[in-house]
Amino acid sequence: MRLTRLETFHTEFVCFVRATAEDGVIGWGQCATYNADITAAVFHRQIAPWALGQDCRDIDALVARIERAEHKFPGSYRNRAMAGLDTALWDMAGRRAGRPVAALIGGSPGPVRAYASSMRRDLTPEVEAERLKRICAEQGFTAAKFRIGAEMGEDRDQWEGRTEAIIPAVTAALPGIDTLVDANSGFSVSRAIAVGRMLEDHGVSHYEEPVPWWDLSATRDVADALQIDVTGGEQDVDLGVFKRMIETRAVDVVQPDVLYLGGLSKTLRVARLAAAEGMPVTPHAANLGLVTMVTMHLLRALPNAGKYLEFSIEGADYYPWQQDLFRGSPFAVNDGTLSVSDAPGWGIEIAPEWLDRAEHRVSEEGAQDGGAYARLYHGVLEAGL
Ligand SMILES: [Mg+2]
């Protein structure tokens, strides 16, 4: 089944992809958020030319083909753009089969336990504790995450003493609720271990990115020194790095972001590596774009799914761009859970009004322009592979 048309609809923040096959079946996907206008350009230059005209049913093989063709561009933007193709083709596969994606990868529709995820460091410990207490009570969450340190902070706190104050404040406000923290690479090893002991004393169960995320040996030093689960992986896009992270047990819980990483197919590969070592996967999903829906389907299918879905509690004041992306309420919360429906594919519909306002670009089979690099290299790929 040949892929004949790839379209993007983008703003600076969001880029949706519509894939169309020769039989007219379509699928909707999304590239990773932020700088989505740049990602759309990468999509049409470096992803679409290798995908159009190919069999769109073997998604793993197509992703692997593009990775071979664009192997000199292993980084973030190629993977952000690849995620748009991958997730559109999984949606198409689900629509063609009349089944949700979760069912195509060994799972089923149904509920997913979520944790209330705060993105904010600008709130005082008292205000954040009250806010999380209210949201958990109103929506039934049984787990919540708050922020400590400063993002990439090199041991500087958001303001002096905030970390030491917010740990007891939030944990005291949430009795019976599982508590998680995210340090966003904020600490040195010694400071991370000292903060980790404080987290353990207060019953916190998940300690995310304690030290700079790229330093696997430093992360492992922290994990080895503490009982609390040390977690990470949201920034990583290289399967070789995930392999080292898992084999050396640099973390206790692996946290790929399905859209940063390049889509569902690559995330399933990471999940299998983790499963082989008996490690759970609790993906990163920090906004209410498609990343959260893909993660819901994934968690309904993984044998080594972590305990919960990350569910951002931030609204229009923090994420104005995530308003009105979809028709209906795909992310409705009931008693602290979200639900994967039995609708085909991802079970979502992009809001037509949003698409009308977005910038639209089309690549079609036979007319695609991969630029000089792709034109030069295409023959090499076809001959060599
Ligand atoms: Mg994080």
XYZ file of C-alpha atoms and ligand atoms in Angstrom:
386
model
C 0.000 0.000 0.000
C 1.849 3.092 -1.274
C 1.975 6.361 0.603
C 0.985 9.069 -1.857
C 0.590 12.344 0.038
C 1.987 13.961 3.180
C 0.636 17.261 4.472
C 1.624 19.429 7.419
C -0.497 21.974 9.236
C 1.641 24.077 11.538
C 1.981 27.050 13.820
C 5.167 27.931 15.694
C 4.138 25.486 18.439
C 2.230 22.603 16.842
C 2.611 20.651 13.596
C 0.013 18.036 12.659
C 0.660 15.610 9.811
C -1.953 14.062 7.521
C -0.802 10.989 5.599
C -2.796 9.626 2.650
C -2.350 6.195 1.051
C -3.153 5.128 -2.512
C -6.522 3.691 -1.369
C -7.495 7.065 0.094
C -7.203 6.014 3.749
C -5.721 8.798 5.869
C -4.032 9.052 9.242
C -3.288 11.965 11.568
C -0.068 12.389 13.484
C 1.894 15.131 15.192
C 5.528 16.205 15.211
C 6.986 17.137 18.601
C 5.899 20.534 19.889
C 7.833 23.846 19.834
C 9.644 25.345 16.863
C 7.111 23.319 14.899
C 7.539 25.606 11.885
C 11.193 24.533 11.671
C 10.174 20.902 12.207
C 7.661 21.142 9.349
C 10.460 22.300 7.040
C 12.606 19.343 8.133
C 9.625 17.039 7.585
C 9.183 18.037 3.943
C 12.938 18.161 3.267
C 14.224 15.063 5.087
C 11.303 12.779 5.943
C 8.652 12.979 3.224
C 10.954 12.314 0.222
C 12.022 8.939 1.632
C 8.490 7.947 2.690
C 6.381 8.824 -0.356
C 5.862 5.914 -2.731
C 6.855 3.424 -0.001
C 4.695 0.736 1.632
C 3.065 2.530 4.530
C 1.962 -0.623 6.374
C 5.390 -1.641 7.660
C 6.034 1.394 9.830
C 9.155 0.006 11.512
C 10.779 -0.664 8.138
C 9.909 2.792 6.851
C 11.304 4.511 9.953
C 14.476 2.423 9.619
C 14.782 3.359 5.901
C 14.592 7.064 6.713
C 17.107 6.696 9.537
C 19.534 5.042 7.109
C 18.978 7.690 4.461
C 19.365 10.581 6.904
C 21.996 8.965 9.117
C 24.111 12.114 9.095
C 21.234 13.900 10.848
C 20.603 11.755 13.936
C 19.509 14.598 16.165
C 16.492 16.235 17.615
C 14.774 17.831 14.619
C 14.882 14.755 12.417
C 13.288 12.743 15.208
C 10.722 15.430 15.978
C 9.724 15.380 12.317
C 9.838 11.575 12.101
C 7.311 11.423 14.940
C 4.782 13.172 12.697
C 5.111 10.491 10.036
C 5.194 7.561 12.469
C 2.149 8.658 14.450
C 0.171 9.428 11.277
C 0.905 5.945 9.928
C -0.116 4.268 13.201
C -3.379 6.213 13.098
C -3.848 5.116 9.486
C -3.184 1.478 10.442
C -5.790 1.722 13.188
C -8.348 3.315 10.883
C -7.747 0.629 8.279
C -8.184 -2.152 10.860
C -11.099 -0.417 12.623
C -9.232 -0.747 15.922
C -7.469 1.563 18.382
C -3.677 1.676 18.104
C -3.410 0.154 21.608
C -5.042 -3.012 20.240
C -2.581 -3.171 17.322
C 0.385 -3.318 19.703
C -0.946 -5.924 22.107
C -3.121 -3.808 24.400
C -6.742 -2.785 24.649
C -8.938 0.272 25.181
C -9.630 1.224 28.777
C -8.536 3.410 31.680
C -5.043 4.744 32.372
C -4.097 5.978 35.831
C -2.640 9.480 35.622
C -0.533 11.654 37.861
C -1.164 15.366 38.124
C 1.987 16.953 36.705
C 2.908 20.506 37.687
C 5.174 22.344 35.253
C 5.755 25.356 37.503
C 8.568 26.624 39.667
C 7.321 30.169 40.030
C 4.790 29.210 42.710
C 5.661 29.374 46.395
C 5.689 26.038 48.236
C 2.489 27.001 50.065
C 0.615 27.971 46.885
C 1.789 24.866 45.022
C 0.853 22.571 47.920
C -2.655 24.060 48.090
C -3.058 23.903 44.310
C -2.061 20.217 44.071
C -4.244 19.341 47.064
C -7.259 21.005 45.426
C -6.671 19.462 41.989
C -6.192 15.952 43.435
C -9.377 16.317 45.472
C -11.407 17.692 42.555
C -10.233 15.242 39.895
C -9.407 12.167 41.955
C -5.683 11.956 41.151
C -3.814 9.461 43.341
C -0.372 10.748 42.340
C 1.167 14.175 41.721
C 4.506 15.613 40.625
C 6.094 18.896 41.636
C 9.287 20.697 40.653
C 12.433 21.115 42.719
C 15.738 22.882 42.022
C 15.990 25.093 38.946
C 15.904 23.828 35.372
C 19.540 23.125 34.355
C 20.271 24.992 37.585
C 23.868 23.957 38.471
C 22.823 23.779 42.143
C 21.193 27.211 42.128
C 17.610 26.906 43.319
C 14.689 28.786 41.738
C 15.128 30.943 44.827
C 17.139 30.085 47.893
C 15.497 27.495 50.104
C 12.589 26.651 47.789
C 13.571 22.984 47.401
C 13.931 22.443 51.164
C 10.577 24.159 51.747
C 8.473 22.596 49.000
C 9.296 18.945 49.770
C 7.709 18.956 53.257
C 4.952 21.380 52.184
C 3.620 19.294 49.291
C 4.053 15.883 50.908
C 2.234 17.078 54.054
C -0.615 18.464 51.936
C -1.070 15.185 50.020
C -1.458 12.337 52.526
C -2.219 9.069 50.768
C -1.153 10.476 47.386
C 1.976 9.168 45.624
C 4.406 12.057 45.236
C 6.954 12.529 42.445
C 9.509 15.269 41.813
C 11.328 16.565 38.758
C 14.685 18.325 39.147
C 15.123 18.992 35.399
C 18.893 18.407 35.498
C 19.254 20.959 38.294
C 21.844 19.449 40.645
C 25.409 18.209 40.978
C 25.824 14.611 42.146
C 26.514 15.540 45.776
C 23.630 17.983 46.000
C 21.339 15.509 44.184
C 22.129 12.805 46.732
C 21.526 15.165 49.667
C 18.164 16.241 48.190
C 17.382 12.580 47.419
C 17.802 11.643 51.100
C 15.350 14.390 51.999
C 12.892 13.047 49.405
C 13.213 9.558 50.883
C 12.557 10.907 54.389
C 9.305 12.435 53.077
C 8.131 9.337 51.188
C 8.579 10.703 47.651
C 8.818 7.779 45.220
C 10.108 9.183 41.884
C 13.152 11.460 41.382
C 13.383 12.697 37.774
C 16.546 14.062 36.100
C 18.447 14.837 39.309
C 21.663 15.752 37.438
C 22.410 16.943 33.870
C 20.455 14.526 31.699
C 23.261 13.660 29.283
C 25.610 12.465 32.044
C 24.632 8.802 32.447
C 27.453 7.948 34.832
C 26.547 10.849 37.137
C 22.904 9.748 37.013
C 23.936 6.228 37.928
C 26.035 7.539 40.848
C 22.887 9.184 42.213
C 20.731 6.101 41.587
C 23.300 3.831 43.278
C 23.421 6.036 46.375
C 19.653 6.220 46.899
C 16.682 3.923 47.426
C 14.190 6.239 45.666
C 13.549 5.539 41.963
C 15.806 7.768 39.852
C 14.226 8.353 36.450
C 15.112 9.964 33.113
C 15.337 9.719 29.342
C 12.930 12.366 28.066
C 15.600 14.283 26.109
C 17.258 11.255 24.534
C 16.687 10.352 20.881
C 19.504 7.851 20.303
C 18.712 4.156 20.787
C 22.393 3.502 21.547
C 22.157 5.904 24.479
C 18.974 4.214 25.708
C 20.760 0.871 25.479
C 23.622 2.152 27.670
C 21.191 3.835 30.058
C 19.324 0.559 30.509
C 22.269 -1.865 30.504
C 24.210 0.202 33.049
C 21.045 0.870 35.065
C 21.767 4.599 35.088
C 18.080 5.035 35.947
C 15.472 2.867 37.660
C 12.606 3.985 35.384
C 12.996 4.862 31.669
C 11.158 7.929 30.380
C 11.188 8.318 26.592
C 9.025 11.053 25.067
C 7.190 9.400 22.173
C 7.356 12.519 19.981
C 10.871 13.758 20.847
C 12.154 10.233 20.206
C 10.580 9.860 16.758
C 7.262 8.114 17.295
C 5.650 4.957 18.616
C 7.848 2.498 16.698
C 11.103 3.730 18.253
C 9.482 3.998 21.678
C 8.425 0.358 21.453
C 12.052 -0.542 20.741
C 13.157 1.336 23.886
C 10.388 -0.329 25.893
C 11.547 -3.768 24.761
C 15.143 -2.970 25.793
C 13.835 -1.916 29.203
C 11.586 -4.985 29.522
C 14.553 -7.265 28.871
C 16.214 -5.750 31.954
C 13.028 -5.775 34.015
C 12.729 -1.982 34.008
C 9.457 -0.034 33.834
C 8.704 2.710 31.294
C 6.934 5.862 32.441
C 7.019 8.111 29.352
C 7.384 11.862 29.387
C 4.182 13.593 28.177
C 4.196 17.208 29.280
C 1.316 18.807 27.375
C -2.133 17.970 26.056
C -1.175 17.592 22.406
C -1.054 14.198 20.696
C 1.913 13.148 22.879
C -0.443 12.375 25.743
C -2.852 10.328 23.580
C -0.038 8.268 22.019
C 1.351 7.654 25.508
C -2.077 6.501 26.724
C -2.260 3.876 23.968
C 1.324 2.817 24.714
C 0.664 2.385 28.442
C -2.411 0.236 27.677
C -0.128 -2.129 25.740
C 3.283 -2.321 27.458
C 3.934 -5.318 29.700
C 6.417 -3.090 31.566
C 4.272 0.058 31.677
C 5.112 2.301 34.609
C 2.602 3.124 37.283
C 0.994 6.127 35.645
C 0.539 8.528 32.737
C 2.067 12.000 33.036
C -0.861 14.415 32.799
C -0.125 18.155 32.656
C -2.380 20.201 34.925
C -1.395 23.503 33.311
C -4.102 25.362 31.458
C -4.397 28.165 28.931
C -2.356 30.617 31.023
C 0.722 28.373 30.758
C 0.070 26.598 27.442
C -2.137 28.895 25.333
C -1.198 26.973 22.181
C -2.697 23.682 23.374
C -6.243 25.088 23.446
C -8.768 23.904 20.864
C -6.504 21.423 19.086
C -9.034 18.575 19.104
C -12.768 18.062 18.778
C -14.512 16.869 21.922
C -12.643 16.123 25.164
C -10.106 13.364 24.526
C -8.328 14.127 27.809
C -11.292 14.078 30.192
C -10.269 12.956 33.697
C -12.500 10.678 35.769
C -11.378 9.668 39.238
C -7.751 10.315 38.356
C -7.847 8.237 35.186
C -8.048 8.954 31.466
C -9.492 6.560 28.939
C -8.393 5.047 25.626
C -11.599 4.670 23.620
C -12.401 1.885 21.165
C -12.417 4.370 18.255
C -10.038 3.469 15.402
C -6.493 4.835 15.382
C -5.733 7.377 18.100
C -9.443 8.063 18.462
C -8.998 11.802 18.004
C -10.146 14.346 15.477
C -8.178 17.532 14.882
C -10.389 20.618 15.196
C -11.164 21.891 11.654
C -11.076 25.492 12.909
C -7.490 24.982 14.118
C -6.481 23.457 10.770
C -8.052 26.378 8.922
C -5.831 28.814 10.806
C -2.610 26.780 10.412
C -0.020 27.055 7.643
C -0.462 24.200 5.151
C 2.240 22.430 3.108
C 1.970 19.386 0.819
C 4.485 16.816 -0.448
C 3.168 14.399 -3.071
C 4.547 11.234 -4.580
C 6.554 12.090 -7.675
C 6.674 15.794 -6.898
C 8.578 15.742 -3.624
C 11.672 17.876 -3.278
C 14.147 16.482 -0.817
C 16.703 19.144 -1.683
C 20.106 18.644 -3.242
C 21.270 16.256 -0.537
C 18.347 13.892 -1.028
C 18.609 14.069 -4.837
C 22.298 13.250 -4.654
C 21.932 10.534 -2.058
C 18.729 8.865 -3.179
C 20.493 6.836 -5.854
C 23.131 5.732 -3.361
C 20.436 4.529 -1.005
C 18.512 2.688 -3.669
C 21.673 1.037 -4.988
C 23.217 0.236 -1.629
C 20.197 -0.840 0.354
Mg 10.792 15.804 33.243
